Amino acid sequence: MDTLQAVEKLAALAQETRLAIFRLLVEAGPEGMNAGAIADAVGVPAATLSFHVAQLVRAGLVASRQESRFIYYSTNFAAMDDLIAYLTDNCCQGGQCLPKTQQADTVAKRRRTLAKST
């Protein structure tokens, strides 16, 4: 990931509603949620949801798929992991970080969970 890609992803997340949507979709896992359920959970009208989700899709953080007459959105976990890796790439200037962060454990745990579910 280059700097411009990281900036685009961070800019998409730098808004309260979009961050809430993204976090909700992370919790939903790889199957994602339909647009109506997301709008209800976040408390925004459908048109507002559409605007914000479009920003997340454009940044590559969220993917969409249509099933019947419903649109489902899900987190692009690979893009999220790439962003986290980019942000922590030069952590502690290449030295060992103390103490080990919980986030690193969480990413590894999620990958194991996703591997088991597929």
JSON list of C-alpha atoms in Angstrom, two decimals:
[
{"chain": "A", "resi": 1, "resn": "MET", "atom": "CA", "xyz": [0.00, 0.00, 0.00]},
{"chain": "A", "resi": 2, "resn": "ASP", "atom": "CA", "xyz": [1.34, 3.42, -0.87]},
{"chain": "A", "resi": 3, "resn": "THR", "atom": "CA", "xyz": [0.77, 6.66, 1.01]},
{"chain": "A", "resi": 4, "resn": "LEU", "atom": "CA", "xyz": [-2.00, 7.90, -1.29]},
{"chain": "A", "resi": 5, "resn": "GLN", "atom": "CA", "xyz": [-4.00, 4.68, -0.84]},
{"chain": "A", "resi": 6, "resn": "ALA", "atom": "CA", "xyz": [-3.62, 4.93, 2.93]},
{"chain": "A", "resi": 7, "resn": "VAL", "atom": "CA", "xyz": [-4.76, 8.56, 2.88]},
{"chain": "A", "resi": 8, "resn": "GLU", "atom": "CA", "xyz": [-7.85, 7.63, 0.82]},
{"chain": "A", "resi": 9, "resn": "LYS", "atom": "CA", "xyz": [-8.80, 4.87, 3.24]},
{"chain": "A", "resi": 10, "resn": "LEU", "atom": "CA", "xyz": [-8.20, 7.01, 6.32]},
{"chain": "A", "resi": 11, "resn": "ALA", "atom": "CA", "xyz": [-10.17, 9.90, 4.78]},
{"chain": "A", "resi": 12, "resn": "ALA", "atom": "CA", "xyz": [-13.12, 7.57, 4.19]},
{"chain": "A", "resi": 13, "resn": "LEU", "atom": "CA", "xyz": [-13.04, 6.57, 7.86]},
{"chain": "A", "resi": 14, "resn": "ALA", "atom": "CA", "xyz": [-12.59, 10.13, 9.12]},
{"chain": "A", "resi": 15, "resn": "GLN", "atom": "CA", "xyz": [-16.31, 10.76, 9.47]},
{"chain": "A", "resi": 16, "resn": "GLU", "atom": "CA", "xyz": [-18.51, 9.64, 12.36]},
{"chain": "A", "resi": 17, "resn": "THR", "atom": "CA", "xyz": [-21.25, 7.88, 10.36]},
{"chain": "A", "resi": 18, "resn": "ARG", "atom": "CA", "xyz": [-18.82, 6.13, 8.01]},
{"chain": "A", "resi": 19, "resn": "LEU", "atom": "CA", "xyz": [-16.71, 4.94, 10.92]},
{"chain": "A", "resi": 20, "resn": "ALA", "atom": "CA", "xyz": [-19.84, 3.59, 12.65]},
{"chain": "A", "resi": 21, "resn": "ILE", "atom": "CA", "xyz": [-20.87, 1.77, 9.47]},
{"chain": "A", "resi": 22, "resn": "PHE", "atom": "CA", "xyz": [-17.40, 0.30, 9.00]},
{"chain": "A", "resi": 23, "resn": "ARG", "atom": "CA", "xyz": [-17.18, -0.90, 12.61]},
{"chain": "A", "resi": 24, "resn": "LEU", "atom": "CA", "xyz": [-20.65, -2.45, 12.34]},
{"chain": "A", "resi": 25, "resn": "LEU", "atom": "CA", "xyz": [-19.62, -4.32, 9.19]},
{"chain": "A", "resi": 26, "resn": "VAL", "atom": "CA", "xyz": [-16.40, -5.53, 10.83]},
{"chain": "A", "resi": 27, "resn": "GLU", "atom": "CA", "xyz": [-18.53, -6.97, 13.65]},
{"chain": "A", "resi": 28, "resn": "ALA", "atom": "CA", "xyz": [-20.90, -8.56, 11.12]},
{"chain": "A", "resi": 29, "resn": "GLY", "atom": "CA", "xyz": [-18.04, -10.58, 9.63]},
{"chain": "A", "resi": 30, "resn": "PRO", "atom": "CA", "xyz": [-17.55, -11.74, 6.05]},
{"chain": "A", "resi": 31, "resn": "GLU", "atom": "CA", "xyz": [-21.26, -12.27, 5.34]},
{"chain": "A", "resi": 32, "resn": "GLY", "atom": "CA", "xyz": [-21.94, -8.58, 5.95]},
{"chain": "A", "resi": 33, "resn": "MET", "atom": "CA", "xyz": [-25.36, -6.97, 6.33]},
{"chain": "A", "resi": 34, "resn": "ASN", "atom": "CA", "xyz": [-28.09, -5.73, 4.05]},
{"chain": "A", "resi": 35, "resn": "ALA", "atom": "CA", "xyz": [-28.48, -1.99, 3.55]},
{"chain": "A", "resi": 36, "resn": "GLY", "atom": "CA", "xyz": [-31.74, -1.76, 5.49]},
{"chain": "A", "resi": 37, "resn": "ALA", "atom": "CA", "xyz": [-30.28, -3.44, 8.56]},
{"chain": "A", "resi": 38, "resn": "ILE", "atom": "CA", "xyz": [-27.24, -1.15, 8.45]},
{"chain": "A", "resi": 39, "resn": "ALA", "atom": "CA", "xyz": [-29.44, 1.95, 8.16]},
{"chain": "A", "resi": 40, "resn": "ASP", "atom": "CA", "xyz": [-31.55, 0.81, 11.13]},
{"chain": "A", "resi": 41, "resn": "ALA", "atom": "CA", "xyz": [-28.52, -0.03, 13.27]},
{"chain": "A", "resi": 42, "resn": "VAL", "atom": "CA", "xyz": [-26.73, 3.25, 12.55]},
{"chain": "A", "resi": 43, "resn": "GLY", "atom": "CA", "xyz": [-29.93, 5.31, 12.60]},
{"chain": "A", "resi": 44, "resn": "VAL", "atom": "CA", "xyz": [-29.66, 7.03, 9.23]},
{"chain": "A", "resi": 45, "resn": "PRO", "atom": "CA", "xyz": [-32.06, 7.27, 6.27]},
{"chain": "A", "resi": 46, "resn": "ALA", "atom": "CA", "xyz": [-31.41, 5.06, 3.24]},
{"chain": "A", "resi": 47, "resn": "ALA", "atom": "CA", "xyz": [-30.17, 7.96, 1.09]},
{"chain": "A", "resi": 48, "resn": "THR", "atom": "CA", "xyz": [-27.67, 9.02, 3.75]},
{"chain": "A", "resi": 49, "resn": "LEU", "atom": "CA", "xyz": [-26.48, 5.44, 4.13]},
{"chain": "A", "resi": 50, "resn": "SER", "atom": "CA", "xyz": [-26.02, 5.15, 0.37]},
{"chain": "A", "resi": 51, "resn": "PHE", "atom": "CA", "xyz": [-23.85, 8.28, 0.30]},
{"chain": "A", "resi": 52, "resn": "HIS", "atom": "CA", "xyz": [-21.60, 7.10, 3.13]},
{"chain": "A", "resi": 53, "resn": "VAL", "atom": "CA", "xyz": [-21.30, 3.50, 1.95]},
{"chain": "A", "resi": 54, "resn": "ALA", "atom": "CA", "xyz": [-20.32, 4.75, -1.52]},
{"chain": "A", "resi": 55, "resn": "GLN", "atom": "CA", "xyz": [-17.35, 6.53, 0.07]},
{"chain": "A", "resi": 56, "resn": "LEU", "atom": "CA", "xyz": [-16.27, 3.33, 1.84]},
{"chain": "A", "resi": 57, "resn": "VAL", "atom": "CA", "xyz": [-16.68, 1.29, -1.36]},
{"chain": "A", "resi": 58, "resn": "ARG", "atom": "CA", "xyz": [-14.70, 3.85, -3.37]},
{"chain": "A", "resi": 59, "resn": "ALA", "atom": "CA", "xyz": [-11.89, 3.64, -0.79]},
{"chain": "A", "resi": 60, "resn": "GLY", "atom": "CA", "xyz": [-11.88, -0.16, -1.13]},
{"chain": "A", "resi": 61, "resn": "LEU", "atom": "CA", "xyz": [-12.79, -0.78, 2.51]},
{"chain": "A", "resi": 62, "resn": "VAL", "atom": "CA", "xyz": [-16.27, -2.18, 1.81]},
{"chain": "A", "resi": 63, "resn": "ALA", "atom": "CA", "xyz": [-17.61, -4.46, -0.92]},
{"chain": "A", "resi": 64, "resn": "SER", "atom": "CA", "xyz": [-21.20, -4.80, -2.10]},
{"chain": "A", "resi": 65, "resn": "ARG", "atom": "CA", "xyz": [-23.17, -7.68, -3.57]},
{"chain": "A", "resi": 66, "resn": "GLN", "atom": "CA", "xyz": [-26.75, -8.00, -4.67]},
{"chain": "A", "resi": 67, "resn": "GLU", "atom": "CA", "xyz": [-28.88, -10.94, -3.57]},
{"chain": "A", "resi": 68, "resn": "SER", "atom": "CA", "xyz": [-32.36, -10.91, -5.01]},
{"chain": "A", "resi": 69, "resn": "ARG", "atom": "CA", "xyz": [-33.63, -7.39, -4.41]},
{"chain": "A", "resi": 70, "resn": "PHE", "atom": "CA", "xyz": [-31.32, -6.66, -1.47]},
{"chain": "A", "resi": 71, "resn": "ILE", "atom": "CA", "xyz": [-27.85, -5.14, -1.46]},
{"chain": "A", "resi": 72, "resn": "TYR", "atom": "CA", "xyz": [-25.43, -6.55, 1.08]},
{"chain": "A", "resi": 73, "resn": "TYR", "atom": "CA", "xyz": [-22.28, -4.79, 2.23]},
{"chain": "A", "resi": 74, "resn": "SER", "atom": "CA", "xyz": [-19.28, -6.40, 3.87]},
{"chain": "A", "resi": 75, "resn": "THR", "atom": "CA", "xyz": [-15.86, -5.36, 5.06]},
{"chain": "A", "resi": 76, "resn": "ASN", "atom": "CA", "xyz": [-12.90, -5.90, 2.76]},
{"chain": "A", "resi": 77, "resn": "PHE", "atom": "CA", "xyz": [-10.75, -7.46, 5.48]},
{"chain": "A", "resi": 78, "resn": "ALA", "atom": "CA", "xyz": [-7.68, -7.67, 3.24]},
{"chain": "A", "resi": 79, "resn": "ALA", "atom": "CA", "xyz": [-7.80, -3.89, 2.69]},
{"chain": "A", "resi": 80, "resn": "MET", "atom": "CA", "xyz": [-8.29, -3.31, 6.41]},
{"chain": "A", "resi": 81, "resn": "ASP", "atom": "CA", "xyz": [-5.33, -5.54, 7.24]},
{"chain": "A", "resi": 82, "resn": "ASP", "atom": "CA", "xyz": [-3.19, -3.77, 4.61]},
{"chain": "A", "resi": 83, "resn": "LEU", "atom": "CA", "xyz": [-4.06, -0.41, 6.18]},
{"chain": "A", "resi": 84, "resn": "ILE", "atom": "CA", "xyz": [-3.19, -1.65, 9.66]},
{"chain": "A", "resi": 85, "resn": "ALA", "atom": "CA", "xyz": [0.08, -3.08, 8.33]},
{"chain": "A", "resi": 86, "resn": "TYR", "atom": "CA", "xyz": [0.88, 0.22, 6.61]},
{"chain": "A", "resi": 87, "resn": "LEU", "atom": "CA", "xyz": [0.21, 2.17, 9.80]},
{"chain": "A", "resi": 88, "resn": "THR", "atom": "CA", "xyz": [2.34, -0.12, 11.95]},
{"chain": "A", "resi": 89, "resn": "ASP", "atom": "CA", "xyz": [5.09, -0.86, 9.40]},
{"chain": "A", "resi": 90, "resn": "ASN", "atom": "CA", "xyz": [7.57, 1.51, 10.99]},
{"chain": "A", "resi": 91, "resn": "CYS", "atom": "CA", "xyz": [6.34, 1.04, 14.52]},
{"chain": "A", "resi": 92, "resn": "CYS", "atom": "CA", "xyz": [9.10, 1.64, 17.05]},
{"chain": "A", "resi": 93, "resn": "GLN", "atom": "CA", "xyz": [11.49, 2.40, 14.15]},
{"chain": "A", "resi": 94, "resn": "GLY", "atom": "CA", "xyz": [11.92, -1.28, 13.32]},
{"chain": "A", "resi": 95, "resn": "GLY", "atom": "CA", "xyz": [12.73, -2.27, 16.89]},
{"chain": "A", "resi": 96, "resn": "GLN", "atom": "CA", "xyz": [10.70, -4.55, 19.09]},
{"chain": "A", "resi": 97, "resn": "CYS", "atom": "CA", "xyz": [7.63, -2.83, 20.50]},
{"chain": "A", "resi": 98, "resn": "LEU", "atom": "CA", "xyz": [6.98, -3.38, 24.15]},
{"chain": "A", "resi": 99, "resn": "PRO", "atom": "CA", "xyz": [4.49, -4.41, 25.29]},
{"chain": "A", "resi": 100, "resn": "LYS", "atom": "CA", "xyz": [3.01, -6.47, 22.46]},
{"chain": "A", "resi": 101, "resn": "THR", "atom": "CA", "xyz": [-0.27, -4.87, 21.40]},
{"chain": "A", "resi": 102, "resn": "GLN", "atom": "CA", "xyz": [-3.63, -6.60, 21.62]},
{"chain": "A", "resi": 103, "resn": "GLN", "atom": "CA", "xyz": [-4.46, -5.43, 18.09]},
{"chain": "A", "resi": 104, "resn": "ALA", "atom": "CA", "xyz": [-1.81, -7.67, 16.54]},
{"chain": "A", "resi": 105, "resn": "ASP", "atom": "CA", "xyz": [-3.27, -10.63, 18.44]},
{"chain": "A", "resi": 106, "resn": "THR", "atom": "CA", "xyz": [-6.78, -9.65, 17.31]},
{"chain": "A", "resi": 107, "resn": "VAL", "atom": "CA", "xyz": [-5.82, -9.59, 13.62]},
{"chain": "A", "resi": 108, "resn": "ALA", "atom": "CA", "xyz": [-4.19, -13.02, 13.86]},
{"chain": "A", "resi": 109, "resn": "LYS", "atom": "CA", "xyz": [-7.20, -14.39, 15.77]},
{"chain": "A", "resi": 110, "resn": "ARG", "atom": "CA", "xyz": [-9.64, -13.00, 13.17]},
{"chain": "A", "resi": 111, "resn": "ARG", "atom": "CA", "xyz": [-7.65, -14.57, 10.35]},
{"chain": "A", "resi": 112, "resn": "ARG", "atom": "CA", "xyz": [-7.78, -17.96, 12.09]},
{"chain": "A", "resi": 113, "resn": "THR", "atom": "CA", "xyz": [-11.53, -17.58, 12.65]},
{"chain": "A", "resi": 114, "resn": "LEU", "atom": "CA", "xyz": [-12.14, -16.60, 9.02]},
{"chain": "A", "resi": 115, "resn": "ALA", "atom": "CA", "xyz": [-10.02, -19.53, 7.81]},
{"chain": "A", "resi": 116, "resn": "LYS", "atom": "CA", "xyz": [-12.12, -21.94, 9.89]},
{"chain": "A", "resi": 117, "resn": "SER", "atom": "CA", "xyz": [-15.41, -20.54, 8.56]},
{"chain": "A", "resi": 118, "resn": "THR", "atom": "CA", "xyz": [-14.47, -20.97, 4.88]}
]
